[in-house]
Amino acid sequence: MRIQSGLSQSQLAIKMDISIGFVGNVESPNHRAKYNVNHLNKLAKVFNCNFSDFFPEKPFN
């Protein structure tokens, strides 16, 4: 979503009031950092979408 929206990691971090490093860590396959519920709420506001858009419609098997 971030790249499709044309936002840099820095721009997203500023909009979410989190560190640039944390955004990079979440996006890196080499780190275990994940967004929490508060982060997802902020992401929904930044991308003008619903909180539920971050979850699959059907559960994983």
Short mmCIF file of N, CA and C in Angstrom, two decimals:
data_model
loop_
_atom_site.label_atom_id
_atom_site.label_comp_id
_atom_site.label_asym_id
_atom_site.label_seq_id
_atom_site.Cartn_x
_atom_site.Cartn_y
_atom_site.Cartn_z
N MET A 1 0.82 -1.20 0.00
CA MET A 1 0.00 0.00 0.00
C MET A 1 0.86 1.26 0.00
N ARG A 2 1.92 1.22 0.79
CA ARG A 2 2.76 2.41 0.91
C ARG A 2 3.35 2.79 -0.45
N ILE A 3 3.94 1.81 -1.11
CA ILE A 3 4.58 2.08 -2.39
C ILE A 3 3.55 2.47 -3.44
N GLN A 4 2.42 1.76 -3.46
CA GLN A 4 1.35 2.08 -4.42
C GLN A 4 0.83 3.49 -4.21
N SER A 5 0.88 3.98 -2.99
CA SER A 5 0.41 5.33 -2.68
C SER A 5 1.48 6.38 -2.92
N GLY A 6 2.68 5.94 -3.27
CA GLY A 6 3.76 6.88 -3.56
C GLY A 6 4.41 7.47 -2.32
N LEU A 7 4.25 6.81 -1.17
CA LEU A 7 4.85 7.31 0.07
C LEU A 7 6.19 6.63 0.32
N SER A 8 7.14 7.40 0.80
CA SER A 8 8.40 6.82 1.25
C SER A 8 8.21 6.29 2.67
N GLN A 9 9.16 5.49 3.13
CA GLN A 9 9.10 5.02 4.51
C GLN A 9 9.11 6.20 5.47
N SER A 10 9.89 7.20 5.14
CA SER A 10 9.97 8.40 5.98
C SER A 10 8.64 9.13 6.05
N GLN A 11 7.99 9.30 4.92
CA GLN A 11 6.69 9.98 4.89
C GLN A 11 5.65 9.21 5.69
N LEU A 12 5.63 7.89 5.54
CA LEU A 12 4.68 7.08 6.29
C LEU A 12 4.95 7.17 7.78
N ALA A 13 6.21 7.09 8.16
CA ALA A 13 6.58 7.18 9.58
C ALA A 13 6.11 8.50 10.18
N ILE A 14 6.28 9.58 9.46
CA ILE A 14 5.84 10.89 9.95
C ILE A 14 4.33 10.92 10.11
N LYS A 15 3.60 10.42 9.12
CA LYS A 15 2.14 10.42 9.20
C LYS A 15 1.63 9.55 10.35
N MET A 16 2.37 8.49 10.68
CA MET A 16 1.96 7.58 11.75
C MET A 16 2.57 7.94 13.10
N ASP A 17 3.48 8.89 13.12
CA ASP A 17 4.18 9.30 14.33
C ASP A 17 4.96 8.13 14.94
N ILE A 18 5.69 7.43 14.08
CA ILE A 18 6.56 6.33 14.51
C ILE A 18 7.92 6.53 13.85
N SER A 19 8.90 5.73 14.24
CA SER A 19 10.24 5.91 13.69
C SER A 19 10.34 5.33 12.27
N ILE A 20 11.21 5.95 11.50
CA ILE A 20 11.47 5.47 10.15
C ILE A 20 12.04 4.06 10.20
N GLY A 21 12.90 3.82 11.17
CA GLY A 21 13.51 2.50 11.33
C GLY A 21 12.49 1.42 11.56
N PHE A 22 11.44 1.74 12.33
CA PHE A 22 10.41 0.74 12.60
C PHE A 22 9.68 0.37 11.32
N VAL A 23 9.34 1.35 10.50
CA VAL A 23 8.68 1.06 9.23
C VAL A 23 9.57 0.16 8.38
N GLY A 24 10.85 0.47 8.33
CA GLY A 24 11.78 -0.36 7.58
C GLY A 24 11.86 -1.78 8.12
N ASN A 25 11.86 -1.91 9.44
CA ASN A 25 11.92 -3.23 10.05
C ASN A 25 10.67 -4.05 9.76
N VAL A 26 9.51 -3.41 9.77
CA VAL A 26 8.26 -4.12 9.46
C VAL A 26 8.29 -4.64 8.03
N GLU A 27 8.84 -3.86 7.14
CA GLU A 27 8.86 -4.24 5.72
C GLU A 27 9.99 -5.21 5.38
N SER A 28 10.94 -5.37 6.27
CA SER A 28 12.10 -6.23 6.00
C SER A 28 11.81 -7.69 6.36
N PRO A 29 12.13 -8.61 5.46
CA PRO A 29 11.95 -10.03 5.80
C PRO A 29 12.97 -10.52 6.84
N ASN A 30 13.98 -9.70 7.12
CA ASN A 30 15.02 -10.09 8.07
C ASN A 30 14.71 -9.68 9.51
N HIS A 31 13.58 -9.01 9.72
CA HIS A 31 13.20 -8.56 11.06
C HIS A 31 11.82 -9.12 11.42
N ARG A 32 11.57 -9.21 12.71
CA ARG A 32 10.29 -9.75 13.18
C ARG A 32 9.32 -8.66 13.59
N ALA A 33 9.66 -7.39 13.38
CA ALA A 33 8.78 -6.29 13.77
C ALA A 33 7.45 -6.38 13.02
N LYS A 34 6.38 -6.09 13.72
CA LYS A 34 5.04 -6.13 13.13
C LYS A 34 4.26 -4.92 13.61
N TYR A 35 3.30 -4.50 12.81
CA TYR A 35 2.39 -3.44 13.24
C TYR A 35 1.41 -4.02 14.25
N ASN A 36 1.08 -3.23 15.28
CA ASN A 36 0.07 -3.66 16.25
C ASN A 36 -1.27 -3.02 15.90
N VAL A 37 -2.27 -3.24 16.72
CA VAL A 37 -3.62 -2.74 16.45
C VAL A 37 -3.63 -1.22 16.33
N ASN A 38 -2.89 -0.54 17.18
CA ASN A 38 -2.83 0.93 17.10
C ASN A 38 -2.21 1.37 15.78
N HIS A 39 -1.18 0.68 15.36
CA HIS A 39 -0.56 1.00 14.07
C HIS A 39 -1.54 0.79 12.92
N LEU A 40 -2.31 -0.31 12.98
CA LEU A 40 -3.28 -0.58 11.92
C LEU A 40 -4.35 0.49 11.85
N ASN A 41 -4.77 1.01 12.99
CA ASN A 41 -5.73 2.12 13.00
C ASN A 41 -5.14 3.34 12.32
N LYS A 42 -3.88 3.63 12.61
CA LYS A 42 -3.22 4.78 11.98
C LYS A 42 -3.05 4.55 10.48
N LEU A 43 -2.68 3.32 10.10
CA LEU A 43 -2.55 3.01 8.67
C LEU A 43 -3.87 3.19 7.94
N ALA A 44 -4.96 2.77 8.56
CA ALA A 44 -6.28 2.92 7.94
C ALA A 44 -6.59 4.39 7.70
N LYS A 45 -6.22 5.24 8.63
CA LYS A 45 -6.45 6.68 8.46
C LYS A 45 -5.56 7.25 7.36
N VAL A 46 -4.29 6.85 7.35
CA VAL A 46 -3.36 7.35 6.34
C VAL A 46 -3.82 6.96 4.94
N PHE A 47 -4.27 5.72 4.78
CA PHE A 47 -4.65 5.22 3.46
C PHE A 47 -6.14 5.32 3.18
N ASN A 48 -6.86 5.96 4.10
CA ASN A 48 -8.30 6.19 3.92
C ASN A 48 -9.03 4.88 3.58
N CYS A 49 -8.82 3.89 4.44
CA CYS A 49 -9.48 2.60 4.25
C CYS A 49 -10.01 2.12 5.60
N ASN A 50 -10.61 0.96 5.60
CA ASN A 50 -11.15 0.39 6.83
C ASN A 50 -10.10 -0.48 7.52
N PHE A 51 -10.16 -0.51 8.83
CA PHE A 51 -9.29 -1.36 9.63
C PHE A 51 -9.37 -2.81 9.14
N SER A 52 -10.56 -3.25 8.80
CA SER A 52 -10.77 -4.64 8.37
C SER A 52 -10.10 -4.96 7.03
N ASP A 53 -9.72 -3.95 6.27
CA ASP A 53 -9.05 -4.18 4.99
C ASP A 53 -7.68 -4.85 5.16
N PHE A 54 -7.14 -4.84 6.36
CA PHE A 54 -5.84 -5.44 6.62
C PHE A 54 -5.92 -6.92 6.97
N PHE A 55 -7.13 -7.47 6.98
CA PHE A 55 -7.33 -8.86 7.36
C PHE A 55 -7.99 -9.62 6.22
N PRO A 56 -7.67 -10.91 6.09
CA PRO A 56 -8.29 -11.70 5.01
C PRO A 56 -9.78 -11.88 5.25
N GLU A 57 -10.53 -12.01 4.16
CA GLU A 57 -11.97 -12.22 4.27
C GLU A 57 -12.28 -13.59 4.87
N LYS A 58 -11.47 -14.58 4.51
CA LYS A 58 -11.67 -15.93 5.02
C LYS A 58 -10.47 -16.32 5.87
N PRO A 59 -10.69 -17.11 6.91
CA PRO A 59 -9.55 -17.54 7.75
C PRO A 59 -8.61 -18.45 6.97
N PHE A 60 -7.35 -18.43 7.38
CA PHE A 60 -6.36 -19.33 6.77
C PHE A 60 -6.61 -20.74 7.24
N ASN A 61 -6.32 -21.70 6.39
CA ASN A 61 -6.46 -23.12 6.76
C ASN A 61 -5.19 -23.65 7.35
#
